[in-house]
Structures are given as structure tokens and as C-alpha cells.
N, CA, C and O of each residue as an XYZ file, in Angstrom:
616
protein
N     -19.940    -38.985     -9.065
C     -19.227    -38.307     -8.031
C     -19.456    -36.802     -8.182
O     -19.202    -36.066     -9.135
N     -19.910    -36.583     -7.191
C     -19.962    -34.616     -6.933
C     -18.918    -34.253     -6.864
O     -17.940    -34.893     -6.477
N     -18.979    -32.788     -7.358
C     -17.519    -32.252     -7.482
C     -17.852    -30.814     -6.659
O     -18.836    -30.114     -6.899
N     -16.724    -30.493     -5.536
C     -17.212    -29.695     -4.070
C     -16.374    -28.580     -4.937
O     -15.223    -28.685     -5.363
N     -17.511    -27.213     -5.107
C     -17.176    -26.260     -5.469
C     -15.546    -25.544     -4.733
O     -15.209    -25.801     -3.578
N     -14.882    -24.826     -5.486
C     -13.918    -24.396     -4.859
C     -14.509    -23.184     -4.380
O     -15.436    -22.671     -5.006
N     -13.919    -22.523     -3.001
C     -14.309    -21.524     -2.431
C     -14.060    -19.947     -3.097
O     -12.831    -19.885     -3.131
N     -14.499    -18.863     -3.552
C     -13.964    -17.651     -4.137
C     -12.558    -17.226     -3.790
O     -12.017    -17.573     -2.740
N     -12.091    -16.610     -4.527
C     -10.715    -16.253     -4.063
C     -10.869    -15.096     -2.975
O     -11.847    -14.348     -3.006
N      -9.453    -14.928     -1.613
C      -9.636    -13.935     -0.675
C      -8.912    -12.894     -1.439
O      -8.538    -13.057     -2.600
N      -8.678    -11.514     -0.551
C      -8.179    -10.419     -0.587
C      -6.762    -10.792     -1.463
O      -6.427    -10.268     -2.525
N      -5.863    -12.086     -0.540
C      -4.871    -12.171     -1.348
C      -4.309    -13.338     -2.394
O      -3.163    -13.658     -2.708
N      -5.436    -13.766     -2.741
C      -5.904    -14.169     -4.199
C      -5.908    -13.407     -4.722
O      -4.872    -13.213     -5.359
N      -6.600    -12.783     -4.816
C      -6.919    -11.451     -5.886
C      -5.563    -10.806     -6.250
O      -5.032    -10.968     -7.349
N      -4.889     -9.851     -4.963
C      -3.807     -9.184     -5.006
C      -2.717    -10.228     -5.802
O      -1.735     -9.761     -6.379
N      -2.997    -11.699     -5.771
C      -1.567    -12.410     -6.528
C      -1.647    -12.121     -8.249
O      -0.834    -11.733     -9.088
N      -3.518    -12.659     -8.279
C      -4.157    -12.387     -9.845
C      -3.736    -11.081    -10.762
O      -3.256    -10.948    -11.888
N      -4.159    -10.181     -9.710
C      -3.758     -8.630    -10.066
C      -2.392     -8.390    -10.619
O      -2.315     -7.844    -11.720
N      -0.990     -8.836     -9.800
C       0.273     -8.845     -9.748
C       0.360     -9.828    -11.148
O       1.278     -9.359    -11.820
N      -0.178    -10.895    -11.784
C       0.504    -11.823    -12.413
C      -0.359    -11.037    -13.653
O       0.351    -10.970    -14.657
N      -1.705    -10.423    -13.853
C      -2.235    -10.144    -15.122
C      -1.281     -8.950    -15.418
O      -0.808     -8.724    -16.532
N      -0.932     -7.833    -13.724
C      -0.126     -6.636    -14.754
C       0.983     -6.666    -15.158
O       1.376     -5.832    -15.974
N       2.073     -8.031    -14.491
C       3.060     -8.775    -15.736
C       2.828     -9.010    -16.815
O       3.533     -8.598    -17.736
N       1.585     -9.867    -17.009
C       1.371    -10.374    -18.275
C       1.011     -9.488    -19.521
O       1.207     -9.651    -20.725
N       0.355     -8.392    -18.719
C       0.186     -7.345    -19.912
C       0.835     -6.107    -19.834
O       0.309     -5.021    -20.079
N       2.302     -6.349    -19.392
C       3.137     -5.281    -18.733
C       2.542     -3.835    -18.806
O       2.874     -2.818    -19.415
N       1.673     -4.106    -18.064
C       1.456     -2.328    -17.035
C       1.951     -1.827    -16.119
O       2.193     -2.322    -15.018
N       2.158     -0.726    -16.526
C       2.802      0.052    -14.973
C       1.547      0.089    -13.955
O       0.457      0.188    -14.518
N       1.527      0.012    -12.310
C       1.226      0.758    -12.006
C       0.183      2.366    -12.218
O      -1.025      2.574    -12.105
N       1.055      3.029    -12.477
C       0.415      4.436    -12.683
C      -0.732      4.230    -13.950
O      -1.541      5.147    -14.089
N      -0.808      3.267    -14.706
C      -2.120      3.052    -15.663
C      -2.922      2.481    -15.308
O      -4.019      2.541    -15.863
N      -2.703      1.730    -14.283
C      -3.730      1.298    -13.439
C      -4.667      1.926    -12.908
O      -5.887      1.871    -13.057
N      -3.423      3.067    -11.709
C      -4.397      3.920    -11.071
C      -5.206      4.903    -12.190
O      -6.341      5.324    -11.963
N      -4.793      5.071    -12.873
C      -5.531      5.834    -14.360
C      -7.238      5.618    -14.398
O      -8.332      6.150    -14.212
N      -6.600      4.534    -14.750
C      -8.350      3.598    -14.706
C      -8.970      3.640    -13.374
O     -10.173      3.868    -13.495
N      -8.669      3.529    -12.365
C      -9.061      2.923    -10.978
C      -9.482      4.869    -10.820
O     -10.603      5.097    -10.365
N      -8.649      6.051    -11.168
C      -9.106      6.960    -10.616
C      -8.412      7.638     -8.930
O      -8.538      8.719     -8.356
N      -7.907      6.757     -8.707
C      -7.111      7.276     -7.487
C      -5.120      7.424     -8.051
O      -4.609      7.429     -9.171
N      -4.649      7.500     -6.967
C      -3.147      8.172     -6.670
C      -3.098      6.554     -7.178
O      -3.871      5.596     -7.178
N      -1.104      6.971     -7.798
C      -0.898      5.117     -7.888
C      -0.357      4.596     -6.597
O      -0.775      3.465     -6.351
N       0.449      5.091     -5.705
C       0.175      5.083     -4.133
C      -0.846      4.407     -3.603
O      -0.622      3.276     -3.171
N      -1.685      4.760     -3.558
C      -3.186      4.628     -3.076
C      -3.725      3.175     -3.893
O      -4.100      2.166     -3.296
N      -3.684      3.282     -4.936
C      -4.325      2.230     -6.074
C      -3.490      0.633     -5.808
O      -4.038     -0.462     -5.683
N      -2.172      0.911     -5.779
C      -0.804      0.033     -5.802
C      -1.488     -0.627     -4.318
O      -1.975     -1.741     -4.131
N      -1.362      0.195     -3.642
C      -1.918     -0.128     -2.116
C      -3.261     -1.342     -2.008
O      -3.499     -2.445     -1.517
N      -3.863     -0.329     -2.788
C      -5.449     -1.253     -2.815
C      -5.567     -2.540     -3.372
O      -6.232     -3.535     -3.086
N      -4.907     -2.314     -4.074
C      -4.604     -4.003     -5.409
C      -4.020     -5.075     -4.516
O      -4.522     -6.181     -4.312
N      -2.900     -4.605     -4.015
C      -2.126     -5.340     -3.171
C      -2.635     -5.950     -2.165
O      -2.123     -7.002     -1.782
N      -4.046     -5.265     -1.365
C      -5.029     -5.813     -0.409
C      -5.074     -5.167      1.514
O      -5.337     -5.594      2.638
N      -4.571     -3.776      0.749
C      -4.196     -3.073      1.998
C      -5.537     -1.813      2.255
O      -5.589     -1.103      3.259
N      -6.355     -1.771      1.320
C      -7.359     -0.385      0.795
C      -8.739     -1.214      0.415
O      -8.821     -2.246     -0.250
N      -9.707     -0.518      0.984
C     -10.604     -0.411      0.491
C     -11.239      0.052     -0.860
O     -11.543      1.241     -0.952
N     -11.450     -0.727     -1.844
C     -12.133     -0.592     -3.233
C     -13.247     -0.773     -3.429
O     -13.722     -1.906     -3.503
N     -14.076      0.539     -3.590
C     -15.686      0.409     -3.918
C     -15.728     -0.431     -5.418
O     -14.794     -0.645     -6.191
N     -17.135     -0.812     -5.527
C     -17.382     -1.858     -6.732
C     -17.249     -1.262     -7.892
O     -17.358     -1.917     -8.929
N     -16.977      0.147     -7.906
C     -16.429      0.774     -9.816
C     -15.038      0.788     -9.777
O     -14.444      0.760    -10.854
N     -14.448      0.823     -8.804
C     -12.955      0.817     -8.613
C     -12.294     -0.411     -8.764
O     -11.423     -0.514     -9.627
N     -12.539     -1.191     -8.166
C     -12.787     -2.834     -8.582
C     -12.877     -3.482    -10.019
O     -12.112     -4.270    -10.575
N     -14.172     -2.843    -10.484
C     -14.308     -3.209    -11.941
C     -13.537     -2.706    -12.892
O     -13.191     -3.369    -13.870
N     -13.152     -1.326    -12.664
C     -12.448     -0.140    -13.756
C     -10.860     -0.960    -13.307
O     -10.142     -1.245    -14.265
N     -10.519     -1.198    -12.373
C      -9.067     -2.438    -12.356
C      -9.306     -3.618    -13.526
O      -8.859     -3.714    -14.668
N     -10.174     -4.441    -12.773
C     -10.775     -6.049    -13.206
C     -10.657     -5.600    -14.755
O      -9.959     -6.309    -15.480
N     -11.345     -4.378    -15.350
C     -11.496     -4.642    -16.907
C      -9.883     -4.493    -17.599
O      -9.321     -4.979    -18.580
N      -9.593     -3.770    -16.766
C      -7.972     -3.180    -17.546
C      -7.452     -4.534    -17.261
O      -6.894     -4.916    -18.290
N      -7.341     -5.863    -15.902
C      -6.499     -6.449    -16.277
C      -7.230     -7.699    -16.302
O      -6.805     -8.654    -15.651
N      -8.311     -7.787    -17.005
C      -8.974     -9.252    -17.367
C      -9.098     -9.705    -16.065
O      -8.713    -10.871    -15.980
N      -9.438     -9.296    -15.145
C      -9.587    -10.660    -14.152
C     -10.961    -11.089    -14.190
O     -11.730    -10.473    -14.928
N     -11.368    -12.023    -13.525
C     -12.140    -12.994    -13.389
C     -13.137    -12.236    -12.293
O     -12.695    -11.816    -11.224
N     -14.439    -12.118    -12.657
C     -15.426    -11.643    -11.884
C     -15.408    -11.579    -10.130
O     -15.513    -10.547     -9.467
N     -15.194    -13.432     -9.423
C     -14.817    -13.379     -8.611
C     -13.765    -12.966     -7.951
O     -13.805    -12.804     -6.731
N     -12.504    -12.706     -8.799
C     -11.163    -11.545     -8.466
C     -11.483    -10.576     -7.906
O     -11.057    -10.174     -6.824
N     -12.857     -9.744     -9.101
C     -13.050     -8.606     -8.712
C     -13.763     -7.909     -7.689
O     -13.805     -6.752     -7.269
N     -14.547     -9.480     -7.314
C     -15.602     -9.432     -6.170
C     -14.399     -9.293     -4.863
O     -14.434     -8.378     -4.041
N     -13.688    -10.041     -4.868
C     -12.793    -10.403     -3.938
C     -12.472     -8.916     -3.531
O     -12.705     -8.599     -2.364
N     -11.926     -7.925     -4.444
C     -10.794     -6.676     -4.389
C     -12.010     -5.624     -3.235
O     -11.703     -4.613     -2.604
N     -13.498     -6.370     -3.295
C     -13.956     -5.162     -2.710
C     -14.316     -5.818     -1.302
O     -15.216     -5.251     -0.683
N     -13.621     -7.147     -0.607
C     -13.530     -7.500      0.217
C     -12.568     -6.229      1.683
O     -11.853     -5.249      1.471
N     -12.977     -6.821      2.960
C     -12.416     -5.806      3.555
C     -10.516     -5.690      3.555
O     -10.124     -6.845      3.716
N      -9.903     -5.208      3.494
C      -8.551     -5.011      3.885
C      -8.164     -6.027      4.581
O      -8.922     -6.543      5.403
N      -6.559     -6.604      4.299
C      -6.152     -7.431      5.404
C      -4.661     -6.239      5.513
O      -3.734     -6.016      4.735
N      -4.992     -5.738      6.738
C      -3.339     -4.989      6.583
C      -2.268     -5.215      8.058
O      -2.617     -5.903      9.017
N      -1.510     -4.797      8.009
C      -0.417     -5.306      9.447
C       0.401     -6.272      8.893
O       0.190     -6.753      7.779
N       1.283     -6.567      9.577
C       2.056     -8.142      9.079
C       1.686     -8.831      8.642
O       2.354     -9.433      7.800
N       0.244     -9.235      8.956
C      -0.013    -10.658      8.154
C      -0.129    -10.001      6.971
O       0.207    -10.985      6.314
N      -0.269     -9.392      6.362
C      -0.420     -8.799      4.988
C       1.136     -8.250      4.370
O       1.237     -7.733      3.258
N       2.034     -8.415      5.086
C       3.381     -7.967      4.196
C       4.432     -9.256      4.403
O       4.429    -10.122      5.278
N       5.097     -9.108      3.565
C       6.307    -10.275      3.576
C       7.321     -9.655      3.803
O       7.743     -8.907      2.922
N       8.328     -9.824      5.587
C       8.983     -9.115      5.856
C      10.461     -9.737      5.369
O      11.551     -9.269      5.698
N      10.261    -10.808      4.579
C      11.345    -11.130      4.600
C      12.221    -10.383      2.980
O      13.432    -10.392      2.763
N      11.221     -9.857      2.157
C      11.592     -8.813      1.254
C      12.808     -7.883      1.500
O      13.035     -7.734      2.701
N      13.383     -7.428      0.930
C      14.624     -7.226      1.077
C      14.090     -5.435      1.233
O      14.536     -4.791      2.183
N      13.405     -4.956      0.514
C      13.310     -3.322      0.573
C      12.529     -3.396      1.977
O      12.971     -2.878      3.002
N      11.146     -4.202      1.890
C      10.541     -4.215      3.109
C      11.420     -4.124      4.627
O      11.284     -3.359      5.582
N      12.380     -5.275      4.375
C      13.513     -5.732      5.366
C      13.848     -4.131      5.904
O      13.476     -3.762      7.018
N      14.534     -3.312      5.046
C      15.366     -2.592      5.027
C      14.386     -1.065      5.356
O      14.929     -0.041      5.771
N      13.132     -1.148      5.127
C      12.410     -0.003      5.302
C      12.312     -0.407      6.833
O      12.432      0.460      7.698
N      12.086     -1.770      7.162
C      12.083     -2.016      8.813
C      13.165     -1.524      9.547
O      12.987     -1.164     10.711
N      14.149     -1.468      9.073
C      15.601     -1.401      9.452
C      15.462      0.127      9.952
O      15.615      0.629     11.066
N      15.073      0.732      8.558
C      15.052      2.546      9.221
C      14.083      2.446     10.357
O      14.459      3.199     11.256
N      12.941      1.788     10.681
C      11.861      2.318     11.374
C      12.727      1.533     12.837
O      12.258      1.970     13.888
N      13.758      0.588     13.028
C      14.055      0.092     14.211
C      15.423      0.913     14.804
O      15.740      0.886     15.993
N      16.382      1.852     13.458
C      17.244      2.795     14.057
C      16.698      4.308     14.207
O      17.050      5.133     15.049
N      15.733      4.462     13.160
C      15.383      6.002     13.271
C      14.229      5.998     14.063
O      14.097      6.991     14.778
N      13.289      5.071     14.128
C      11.866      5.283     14.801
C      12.175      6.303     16.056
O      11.633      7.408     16.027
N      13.042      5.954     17.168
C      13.127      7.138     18.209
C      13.423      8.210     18.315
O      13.215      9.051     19.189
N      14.013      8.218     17.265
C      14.680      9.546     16.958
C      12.804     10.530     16.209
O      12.135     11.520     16.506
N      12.767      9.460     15.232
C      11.413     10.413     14.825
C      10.437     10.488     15.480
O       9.939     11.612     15.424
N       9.913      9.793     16.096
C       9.290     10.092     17.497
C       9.293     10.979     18.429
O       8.351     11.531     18.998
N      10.794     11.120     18.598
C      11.281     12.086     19.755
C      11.378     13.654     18.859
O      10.940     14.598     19.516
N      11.884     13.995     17.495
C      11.422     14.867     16.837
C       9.712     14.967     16.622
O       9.337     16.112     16.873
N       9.083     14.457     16.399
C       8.026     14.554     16.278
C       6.955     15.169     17.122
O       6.009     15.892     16.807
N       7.492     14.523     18.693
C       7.123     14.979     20.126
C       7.650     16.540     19.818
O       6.979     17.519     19.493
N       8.391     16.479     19.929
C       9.017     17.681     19.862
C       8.443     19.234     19.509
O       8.155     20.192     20.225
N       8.418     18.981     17.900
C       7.491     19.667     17.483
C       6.292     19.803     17.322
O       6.003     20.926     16.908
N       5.119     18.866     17.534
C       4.054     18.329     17.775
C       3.701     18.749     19.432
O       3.041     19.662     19.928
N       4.213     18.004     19.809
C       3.880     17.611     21.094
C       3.632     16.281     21.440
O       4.145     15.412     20.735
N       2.767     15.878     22.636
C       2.423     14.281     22.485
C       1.397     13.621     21.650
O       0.204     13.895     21.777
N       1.804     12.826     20.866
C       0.975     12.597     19.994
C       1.461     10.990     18.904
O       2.187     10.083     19.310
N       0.865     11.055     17.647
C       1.201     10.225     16.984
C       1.081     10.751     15.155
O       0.545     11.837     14.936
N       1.485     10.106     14.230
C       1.716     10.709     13.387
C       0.463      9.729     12.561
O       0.704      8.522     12.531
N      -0.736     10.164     11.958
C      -1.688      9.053     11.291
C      -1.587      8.083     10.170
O      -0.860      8.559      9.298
N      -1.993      7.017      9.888
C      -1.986      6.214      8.617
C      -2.741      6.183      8.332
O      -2.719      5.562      7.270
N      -4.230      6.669      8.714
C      -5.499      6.743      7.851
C      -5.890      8.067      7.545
O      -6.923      8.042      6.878
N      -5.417      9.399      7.798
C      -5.721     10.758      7.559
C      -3.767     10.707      6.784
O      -2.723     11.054      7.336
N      -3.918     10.320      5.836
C      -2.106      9.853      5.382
C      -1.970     10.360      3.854
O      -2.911     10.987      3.367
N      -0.963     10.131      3.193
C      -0.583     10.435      1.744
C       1.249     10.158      1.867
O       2.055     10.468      2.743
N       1.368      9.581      0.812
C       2.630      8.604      1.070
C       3.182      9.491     -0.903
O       2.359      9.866     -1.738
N       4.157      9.534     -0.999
C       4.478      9.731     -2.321
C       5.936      9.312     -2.619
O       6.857      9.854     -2.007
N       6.140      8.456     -3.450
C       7.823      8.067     -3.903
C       8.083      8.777     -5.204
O       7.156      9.181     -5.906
N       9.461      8.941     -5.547
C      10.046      9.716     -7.092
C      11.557      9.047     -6.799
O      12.220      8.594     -5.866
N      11.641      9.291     -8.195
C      12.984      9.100     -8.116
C      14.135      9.927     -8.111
O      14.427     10.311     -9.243
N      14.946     10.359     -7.137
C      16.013     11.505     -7.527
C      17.558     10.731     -8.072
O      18.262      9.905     -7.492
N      17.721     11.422     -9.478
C      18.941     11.114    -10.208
C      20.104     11.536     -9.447
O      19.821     12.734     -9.432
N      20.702     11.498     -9.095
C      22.060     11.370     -8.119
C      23.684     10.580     -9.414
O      23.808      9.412     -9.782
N      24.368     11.472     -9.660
C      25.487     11.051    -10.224
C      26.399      9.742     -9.524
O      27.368      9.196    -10.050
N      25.896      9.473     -8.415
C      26.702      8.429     -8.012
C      25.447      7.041     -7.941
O      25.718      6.035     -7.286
N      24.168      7.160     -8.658
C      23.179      5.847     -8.279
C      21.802      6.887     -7.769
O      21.649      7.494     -6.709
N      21.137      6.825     -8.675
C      19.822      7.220     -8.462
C      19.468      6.949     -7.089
O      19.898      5.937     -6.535
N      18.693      7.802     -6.474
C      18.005      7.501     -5.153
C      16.619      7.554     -5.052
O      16.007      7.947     -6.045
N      15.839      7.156     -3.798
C      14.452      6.988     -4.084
C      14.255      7.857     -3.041
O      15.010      7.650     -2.091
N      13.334      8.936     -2.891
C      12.421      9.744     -2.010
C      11.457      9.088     -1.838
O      11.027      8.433     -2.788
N      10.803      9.048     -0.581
C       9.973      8.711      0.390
C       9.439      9.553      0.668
O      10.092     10.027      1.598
N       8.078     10.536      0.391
C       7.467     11.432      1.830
C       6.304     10.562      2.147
O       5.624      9.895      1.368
N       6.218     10.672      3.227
C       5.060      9.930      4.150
C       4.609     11.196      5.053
O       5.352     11.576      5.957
N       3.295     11.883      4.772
C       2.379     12.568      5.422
C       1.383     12.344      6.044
O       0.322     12.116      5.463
N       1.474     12.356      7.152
C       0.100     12.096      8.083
C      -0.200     13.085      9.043
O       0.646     13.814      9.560
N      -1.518     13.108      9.298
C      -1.832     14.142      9.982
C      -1.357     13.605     11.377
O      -1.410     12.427     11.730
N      -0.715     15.036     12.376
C      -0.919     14.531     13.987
C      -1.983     14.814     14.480
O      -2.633     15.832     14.243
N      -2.271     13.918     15.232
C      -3.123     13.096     16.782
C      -2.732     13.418     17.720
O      -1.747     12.738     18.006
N      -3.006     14.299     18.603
C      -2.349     14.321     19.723
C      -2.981     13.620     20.809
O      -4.166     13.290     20.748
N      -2.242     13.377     21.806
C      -3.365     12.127     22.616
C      -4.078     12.769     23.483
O      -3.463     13.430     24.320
N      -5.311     12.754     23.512
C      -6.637     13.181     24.464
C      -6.405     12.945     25.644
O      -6.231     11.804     26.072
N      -6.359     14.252     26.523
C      -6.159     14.059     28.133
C      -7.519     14.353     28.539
O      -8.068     15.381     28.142
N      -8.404     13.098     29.696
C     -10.014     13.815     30.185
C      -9.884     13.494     31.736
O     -10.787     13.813     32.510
């Protein structure tokens, strides 16, 4: 009896592999991107299966967390990003939706504002989190920078 090869792992194969080796060898994040050479923003992003990873970026991951050749082949597969790529039923995710369904008009309408008509970018972007200590429960900062677009009138 032949035995029918299994197919390589996708984008989010990889991103599960990635997630379960940097448990297993409890890494942060930020040592990741170390190795990988980019922001941990950016890196966190890429692992996860949202970024494009050239084949040293890929490997300089793959070696830090043992993965499996085809893992690493996988990571330099194209992006799967949008919903099908997030799990909205996550509770921070949930709740980051939450701001974007009460504040979105408001930032929009500020945005117009000072901008003009336009849109705010996710690929000309830079995203950065920290943590601010707060005596009543630490809080988390968010900046999200993107360049504006304004929309082309011809």
C-alpha cells in the first residue's frame, strides 16, 4: 500500500508551529524579532501570517525556534490577512473591534478634519504598544501610525 504524501504546511500552519515552539522554549517575542531583524510589531505580525518574510528572515526565525524546513518554507508564503486571518471571537480582538465600531466615526470624522478627505494607511504604517503603569491597573498604549491618502480627484 502507497502512502499519499501529506501536503506542506500553509501560512497558518506555520504561524500555529511558530506559537507552540515559542511556548515551548519560552521566548518572548522581542527575541525573536532580534533574530528576524525587524520591529517585534512587525516580526509578531509576520510569524502570525499577516507579513511578508524574505527567505533569511524566515530562516533567522526557523533556527531560533527549531522549526521544520517546510515551516520555514511556508513563513515565506504570501500573507493571508483580513478576517479570515484573525479570530474575532478573542476577547482583546473582540474589544479592539468594539473601539473601531464606537470610535471609528468619530476618528474618521477627526481625521477628515484635519487631513481632509482621505484615509489613514496600513501598508505605509508603524503600530507600537508599551505598557503604562497606572496606580489603579496598568494600562496598555496603542499608537497606530499611518501615513494619509487623500483620495485622488481626475
Amino acid at each position: 500500500m502507497s502512502v499519499t504524501p501529506l501536503p506542506p504546511p500553509d501560512r497558518a500552519e506555520a504561524a500555529r508551529a511558530v506559537l507552540f515552539a515559542k511556548k515551548r522554549l519560552g521566548l518572548r517575542w522581542d527575541a525573536i524579532a532580534e533574530a528576524v531583524g525587524k520591529s517585534t510589531v512587525w516580526t509578531t505580525s509576520a510569524l502570525l501570517g499577516q507579513q511578508t518574510l524574505t527567505r533569511e528572515q524566515a530562516v533567522a526565525a526557523g533556527n531560533l525556534l527549531d522549526l521544520e524546513d517546510a515551516e520555514v518554507d511556508a513563513l515565506t508564503d504570501p500573507p493571508v490577512r483580513g478576517a479570515a486571518a484573525v479570530d474575532t471571537t478573542d476577547p482583546l480582538v473582540y474589544r479592539l473591534t468594539e473601539v473601531v465600531q464606537v470610535y471609528g466615526a468619530t476618528i474618521s470624522e477627526l481625521v477628515r478634519e484635519e487631513f481632509g478627505d482621505g484615509i489613514v494607511s496600513a501598508i505605509d504604517f508603524e503600530m507600537a504598544l508599551e505598557r503604562v503603569e497606572d496606580p489603579k491597573g496598568d494600562r496598555v498604549r496603542i499608537t497606530l501610525n499611518g501615513k494619509f491618502l487623500p483620495y485622488r480627484v481626475w
